[in-house]
Amino acid sequence: MKVLALEPFLGGSHRAFLEGWQSHSRHTWTTLGLPARKWKWRMRQSPLLFAGEIDERRSSGESWDVCFCSDMLALAELKGLLATPLGVPTVVYFHENQLTYPVRFPKERDYHFGLTNVTSALAADRVWFNSSFHQDDFLGAIPAFVRLMPHPRPAAVTERIRARAQVAHPGVQPPAERAPRGSVPHILWAARWEHDKGPDTFFEALDLLAARGHDFQVSVLGEAYRERPAVFDRARARLGDRVAHWGFVEPRDDYLKILAETDLFVSTARHEFFGLAAVEAMAAGATPLLPRRLSYPELVDLEHHPELERCFYDGSAPGLADRAAALMRDPDPPRAAMTRFLWSSRAPALDLALEELTRATSGVKNS
């Protein structure tokens, strides 16, 4: 089967998702992407660029069986700009969404981008979310969003999207082997350097561990897309020679090497749609320390693995420090529970979902 993939923001987790899937897929892919910068412009301009390239390619004889795009694409606009109807079923994949993506101040939210997400979902044949938490989060936000609109308002928006929605977890490809465990526990925190990832809680917990005399090394990975919170520089000075790695790491092989050396992976996120870094770390053999919220109970499949309750803390710095101290003595990583997220498992499942969609919509021409 031939798949057309459209990605207005071909970088970071969006790029990793497509490359991971395609490298394990049984289908043939054509990917049209734009550099991962100026995301607002990418959401606005990508339909203009992609429509022209799709028309040109089709005039040269290219064709596809299904179209797959991310939430960054204004799919309804793309369909309206094409010279002739696309004629194949479409899937929009929600890595994140602009209705509930965290902003520091409510006035910062631009609802036009949230509306783009809504219209894209309505224009697609299938709407895939990277977690059940994300699906519930997005669908739950729509009624209040619709109430912001002046009369007359569109009807049954949530129900229409829910009818075509499903959860489609992404996959990961961890390092093949674990590094030998060192004498000093290695703690990893890897996330965007933003307030919604809770770095203040993490650094406060490290201060508590240090004050109690615990020996550890720490790697703090990631980068700031806006102004870097001051808590990072202050923590770097306090931690001194406990720091193993600090900041953005590339190439990816270097990041995987750090994962292979990690004993404890910590998340302090206050908002997360999936938790790719946590899943990668667990699949690599690290023991997670996760707040009991967001998608995390879903990711470790806590319902079927109650023994993994040990991997959760109450969300506070003292709770994190207490649980970290216990797990540093007895890590017991849940690596086996993560096999369902390996690309060797996820790619065939996602391939099959595309095939089922094309069968279900066979003979139906979409605009």
Coordinates of C-alpha atoms in Angstrom, one line a residue:
M1 CA 0.0 0.0 0.0
K2 CA 1.2 3.5 -0.8
V3 CA 1.0 6.1 2.0
L4 CA 1.3 9.9 1.6
A5 CA 2.6 11.4 4.8
L6 CA 2.3 15.2 5.4
E7 CA 4.2 16.8 8.2
P8 CA 4.4 20.6 8.5
F9 CA 6.8 20.3 11.5
L10 CA 9.2 17.6 10.5
G11 CA 11.4 17.6 13.6
G12 CA 11.6 16.3 17.2
S13 CA 9.0 13.7 18.2
H14 CA 7.1 14.2 15.0
R15 CA 10.1 13.2 12.9
A16 CA 11.0 10.4 15.2
F17 CA 7.5 9.0 15.0
L18 CA 7.4 9.0 11.2
E19 CA 11.0 7.6 10.8
G20 CA 10.4 4.9 13.4
W21 CA 7.2 3.8 11.8
Q22 CA 8.5 3.9 8.3
S23 CA 11.6 2.0 9.1
H24 CA 9.4 -1.0 10.3
S25 CA 6.5 -0.6 8.0
R26 CA 5.5 -3.0 5.2
H27 CA 4.0 -0.1 3.2
T28 CA 5.6 2.3 0.7
W29 CA 5.8 6.0 1.9
T30 CA 6.1 9.4 0.4
T31 CA 6.8 12.1 3.0
L32 CA 6.3 15.8 2.4
G33 CA 7.7 17.8 5.3
L34 CA 8.7 21.3 6.3
P35 CA 11.6 22.3 8.7
A36 CA 10.7 22.3 12.3
R37 CA 10.7 26.0 13.1
K38 CA 8.1 28.8 13.4
W39 CA 5.3 26.3 14.1
K40 CA 2.5 28.9 13.8
W41 CA 3.6 29.7 10.3
R42 CA 3.9 26.0 9.5
M43 CA 0.3 25.4 10.5
R44 CA -0.8 28.3 8.3
Q45 CA 1.3 27.9 5.2
S46 CA 1.6 24.2 4.9
P47 CA -1.7 23.7 3.1
L48 CA -0.6 26.1 0.4
L49 CA 2.8 24.4 -0.1
F50 CA 1.5 20.8 0.1
A51 CA -1.5 21.3 -2.1
G52 CA 0.8 22.6 -4.9
E53 CA 3.2 19.7 -4.5
I54 CA 0.5 17.1 -4.4
D55 CA -1.1 18.5 -7.6
E56 CA 2.2 18.5 -9.3
R57 CA 3.1 14.9 -8.3
R58 CA -0.3 13.6 -9.3
S59 CA -0.1 15.3 -12.7
S60 CA 3.2 13.3 -13.1
G61 CA 1.4 10.0 -12.4
E62 CA 2.0 9.5 -8.7
S63 CA -0.8 8.1 -6.6
W64 CA -1.4 6.9 -3.1
D65 CA -3.9 4.7 -1.2
V66 CA -4.1 6.8 2.0
C67 CA -3.0 10.1 3.4
F68 CA -1.6 10.4 6.9
C69 CA -0.9 13.8 8.5
S70 CA -0.2 15.3 11.9
D71 CA -2.2 17.7 14.0
M72 CA 0.0 20.5 12.6
L73 CA -1.8 20.4 9.3
A74 CA -4.9 22.4 8.5
L75 CA -6.4 19.4 6.6
A76 CA -9.7 21.0 5.7
E77 CA -7.8 23.9 4.0
L78 CA -5.5 21.5 2.2
K79 CA -8.5 19.6 0.8
G80 CA -10.1 22.9 -0.4
L81 CA -6.9 24.0 -2.1
L82 CA -6.3 20.9 -4.2
A83 CA -7.1 21.2 -7.9
T84 CA -9.0 17.9 -7.8
P85 CA -10.3 15.9 -4.8
L86 CA -7.7 13.9 -3.0
G87 CA -9.7 10.8 -3.5
V88 CA -8.2 8.7 -0.7
P89 CA -9.0 8.3 3.0
T90 CA -7.2 10.5 5.5
V91 CA -5.9 10.1 9.0
V92 CA -4.9 13.0 11.3
Y93 CA -2.6 12.0 14.1
F94 CA -2.6 14.1 17.3
H95 CA 0.8 14.3 18.9
E96 CA -0.5 17.4 20.8
N97 CA -3.4 19.8 20.4
Q98 CA -3.8 23.6 20.7
L99 CA -6.9 23.5 22.8
T100 CA -5.2 22.1 25.9
Y101 CA -1.5 22.6 25.2
P102 CA -0.2 24.4 28.3
V103 CA 0.3 28.2 28.3
R104 CA 1.6 30.2 31.2
F105 CA -1.2 32.8 31.0
P106 CA -4.7 32.2 29.6
K107 CA -4.5 35.3 27.4
E108 CA -1.6 33.6 25.5
R109 CA -3.8 31.0 24.0
D110 CA -4.7 31.6 20.3
Y111 CA -7.9 29.8 19.7
H112 CA -7.5 30.0 16.0
F113 CA -5.0 27.2 16.2
G114 CA -7.4 25.1 18.3
L115 CA -10.1 25.7 15.7
T116 CA -7.6 24.4 13.1
N117 CA -7.3 21.2 15.1
V118 CA -11.1 20.8 15.3
T119 CA -11.7 21.4 11.6
S120 CA -8.8 19.0 10.7
A121 CA -10.4 16.3 12.9
L122 CA -13.8 16.9 11.3
A123 CA -12.2 16.7 7.8
A124 CA -10.4 13.4 8.4
D125 CA -11.8 9.9 8.1
R126 CA -10.0 8.8 11.2
V127 CA -8.6 10.8 14.1
W128 CA -5.7 9.0 16.0
F129 CA -4.5 10.1 19.4
N130 CA -1.2 9.1 21.0
S131 CA -2.9 8.2 24.3
S132 CA -6.3 7.6 25.9
F133 CA -5.5 10.5 28.2
H134 CA -4.9 12.8 25.2
Q135 CA -8.1 11.7 23.5
D136 CA -10.2 12.4 26.6
D137 CA -8.4 15.7 27.2
F138 CA -9.1 17.0 23.7
L139 CA -12.7 15.8 23.4
G140 CA -13.4 17.1 26.9
A141 CA -12.2 20.6 25.9
I142 CA -14.4 20.9 22.9
P143 CA -17.8 21.8 24.5
A144 CA -16.3 24.8 26.4
F145 CA -14.5 25.9 23.3
V146 CA -17.7 25.8 21.2
R147 CA -19.4 27.9 23.9
L148 CA -16.8 30.6 23.3
M149 CA -18.1 31.0 19.7
P150 CA -20.8 33.5 18.9
H151 CA -24.2 32.2 17.8
P152 CA -25.0 30.3 15.7
R153 CA -22.7 27.6 17.0
P154 CA -21.8 24.3 15.2
A155 CA -23.7 21.3 16.6
A156 CA -22.5 17.9 17.8
V157 CA -18.8 18.7 17.2
T158 CA -17.5 16.4 20.0
E159 CA -19.8 13.5 19.0
R160 CA -18.7 13.8 15.3
I161 CA -15.1 13.6 16.2
R162 CA -15.5 10.9 18.8
A163 CA -17.2 8.7 16.2
R164 CA -14.0 8.6 14.1
A165 CA -11.4 8.7 17.0
Q166 CA -9.2 6.0 18.3
V167 CA -6.0 5.6 20.3
A168 CA -2.8 4.7 18.4
H169 CA 0.2 4.7 20.6
P170 CA 3.6 5.5 19.0
G171 CA 6.6 3.3 19.2
V172 CA 10.1 3.5 20.5
Q173 CA 13.5 2.0 19.6
P174 CA 15.6 1.8 22.7
P175 CA 19.3 1.0 22.8
A176 CA 19.9 -2.7 22.2
E177 CA 22.0 -3.3 25.4
R178 CA 22.2 -2.0 28.9
A179 CA 25.4 -0.6 30.1
P180 CA 26.8 -2.2 33.3
R181 CA 25.3 -0.6 36.4
G182 CA 27.7 1.7 38.1
S183 CA 28.3 2.0 41.8
V184 CA 26.6 5.4 41.9
P185 CA 22.9 5.6 40.8
H186 CA 22.4 7.7 37.6
I187 CA 19.2 9.8 37.6
L188 CA 17.8 11.2 34.3
W189 CA 15.4 14.0 33.7
A190 CA 14.7 14.7 30.0
A191 CA 12.0 17.1 28.9
R192 CA 11.4 20.6 27.4
W193 CA 13.0 23.2 29.7
E194 CA 9.7 24.8 30.5
H195 CA 7.6 25.4 33.6
D196 CA 4.9 22.9 32.7
K197 CA 7.5 20.1 33.0
G198 CA 7.9 20.8 36.7
P199 CA 11.7 21.2 36.9
D200 CA 11.3 23.0 40.2
T201 CA 9.9 19.9 41.8
F202 CA 12.7 17.8 40.4
F203 CA 15.5 20.0 41.6
E204 CA 13.9 20.4 45.1
A205 CA 13.8 16.6 45.3
L206 CA 17.5 16.3 44.4
D207 CA 18.3 18.9 47.1
L208 CA 16.5 16.7 49.6
L209 CA 18.4 13.6 48.5
A210 CA 21.7 15.4 48.7
A211 CA 20.8 16.8 52.2
R212 CA 20.1 13.2 53.4
G213 CA 23.5 12.0 52.2
H214 CA 22.5 10.0 49.2
D215 CA 25.1 9.7 46.5
F216 CA 24.0 10.0 42.9
Q217 CA 24.8 11.3 39.4
V218 CA 22.2 13.3 37.4
S219 CA 21.7 14.1 33.8
V220 CA 19.3 16.9 32.9
L221 CA 18.6 16.8 29.2
G222 CA 16.5 19.0 26.9
E223 CA 16.3 22.6 25.7
A224 CA 14.3 25.7 26.1
Y225 CA 12.2 26.8 23.2
R226 CA 11.5 30.1 24.9
E227 CA 13.3 31.8 27.7
R228 CA 15.0 29.3 29.9
P229 CA 13.6 29.1 33.5
A230 CA 16.1 30.4 36.0
V231 CA 15.7 27.3 38.1
F232 CA 18.0 25.4 35.7
D233 CA 21.0 27.7 36.1
R234 CA 20.6 27.8 39.9
A235 CA 20.3 24.0 40.1
R236 CA 23.4 23.5 37.9
A237 CA 25.5 25.5 40.3
R238 CA 24.2 23.6 43.3
L239 CA 24.7 20.1 41.8
G240 CA 28.3 20.7 40.9
D241 CA 30.2 17.5 40.1
R242 CA 27.1 15.4 40.5
V243 CA 26.2 16.4 36.9
A244 CA 26.9 13.8 34.3
H245 CA 25.2 15.5 31.3
W246 CA 23.4 18.8 30.9
G247 CA 21.4 20.3 28.1
F248 CA 20.5 19.2 24.6
V249 CA 22.2 16.0 23.3
E250 CA 22.8 15.1 19.7
P251 CA 23.2 13.0 17.7
R252 CA 20.6 10.5 18.8
D253 CA 23.1 7.7 19.4
D254 CA 24.6 9.9 22.2
Y255 CA 21.2 10.1 23.8
L256 CA 20.7 6.4 23.5
K257 CA 24.0 5.9 25.2
I258 CA 22.9 8.0 28.2
L259 CA 19.6 6.0 28.3
A260 CA 21.6 2.8 28.5
E261 CA 23.4 4.1 31.5
T262 CA 20.3 5.4 33.3
D263 CA 19.1 3.8 36.5
L264 CA 16.2 6.1 37.4
F265 CA 14.2 8.1 34.9
V266 CA 12.2 10.9 36.6
S267 CA 9.2 12.8 35.3
T268 CA 7.8 15.8 37.1
A269 CA 5.5 16.8 34.2
R270 CA 2.4 18.8 34.9
H271 CA 1.2 18.3 31.4
E272 CA 2.1 15.6 28.9
F273 CA 0.1 14.1 26.0
F274 CA 2.0 10.8 25.8
G275 CA 5.4 10.6 27.5
L276 CA 7.8 9.4 24.9
A277 CA 10.9 10.0 26.9
A278 CA 9.5 8.0 29.8
V279 CA 8.6 5.0 27.6
E280 CA 12.0 5.1 25.8
A281 CA 13.8 5.1 29.2
M282 CA 11.6 2.2 30.6
A283 CA 12.1 0.2 27.4
A284 CA 15.9 0.8 27.8
G285 CA 15.8 -0.7 31.3
A286 CA 15.6 2.3 33.5
T287 CA 13.3 2.4 36.5
P288 CA 10.7 5.2 36.2
L289 CA 9.6 7.6 38.9
L290 CA 6.3 9.1 37.6
P291 CA 3.7 11.4 39.1
R292 CA 0.4 9.5 39.4
R293 CA -1.4 11.6 36.8
L294 CA -1.7 12.3 33.0
S295 CA -1.0 9.4 30.7
Y296 CA 1.5 7.6 33.0
P297 CA -0.8 5.0 34.6
E298 CA -1.9 4.1 31.0
L299 CA 1.7 3.8 29.8
V300 CA 2.8 1.4 32.4
D301 CA -0.6 -0.4 32.1
L302 CA -1.1 -0.1 35.9
E303 CA -4.5 -1.8 35.7
H304 CA -2.9 -5.0 34.6
H305 CA 0.5 -4.5 36.4
P306 CA -0.4 -3.3 40.0
E307 CA 3.1 -4.2 41.1
L308 CA 4.3 -1.1 39.2
E309 CA 2.6 1.1 41.7
R310 CA 6.1 1.4 43.1
C311 CA 7.0 3.5 40.1
F312 CA 4.7 6.3 41.1
Y313 CA 4.9 9.1 43.6
D314 CA 2.4 11.7 44.9
G315 CA 3.6 14.6 42.7
S316 CA 5.4 16.4 45.5
A317 CA 9.2 17.0 45.9
P318 CA 9.3 15.1 49.3
G319 CA 7.3 12.3 47.8
L320 CA 9.7 12.1 44.9
A321 CA 12.7 12.1 47.1
D322 CA 11.3 9.3 49.3
R323 CA 10.4 7.1 46.4
A324 CA 13.8 7.8 44.7
A325 CA 15.7 6.8 47.8
A326 CA 13.8 3.5 47.9
L327 CA 14.3 2.7 44.2
M328 CA 18.0 3.6 44.3
R329 CA 18.3 0.7 46.7
D330 CA 16.1 -1.7 44.7
P331 CA 15.5 -0.5 41.1
D332 CA 13.7 -3.5 39.6
P333 CA 12.9 -1.9 36.2
P334 CA 9.7 -2.8 34.3
R335 CA 11.3 -3.4 31.0
A336 CA 9.2 -6.3 30.0
A337 CA 6.0 -4.3 30.4
M338 CA 7.3 -1.9 27.6
T339 CA 7.6 -4.5 24.8
R340 CA 4.2 -3.5 23.5
F341 CA 5.6 0.0 22.7
L342 CA 8.6 -1.3 20.6
W343 CA 8.3 -0.4 16.9
S344 CA 8.5 -4.0 16.0
S345 CA 5.1 -4.3 17.7
R346 CA 3.6 -0.9 17.0
A347 CA 4.4 -0.6 13.3
P348 CA 2.5 -3.7 12.2
A349 CA -0.5 -2.6 14.3
L350 CA -0.5 0.9 12.7
D351 CA 0.0 -0.6 9.2
L352 CA -3.0 -2.8 9.8
A353 CA -5.1 0.2 11.0
L354 CA -4.3 2.0 7.7
E355 CA -5.3 -1.2 5.7
E356 CA -8.6 -1.5 7.6
L357 CA -9.4 2.1 6.9
T358 CA -8.8 1.8 3.1
R359 CA -11.0 -1.3 3.1
A360 CA -13.7 0.5 5.0
T361 CA -13.7 3.5 2.7
S362 CA -13.1 1.6 -0.6
G363 CA -14.9 3.2 -3.4
V364 CA -15.6 6.4 -1.3
K365 CA -14.0 9.5 -2.8
N366 CA -13.1 12.2 -0.3
S367 CA -12.8 15.8 -1.2

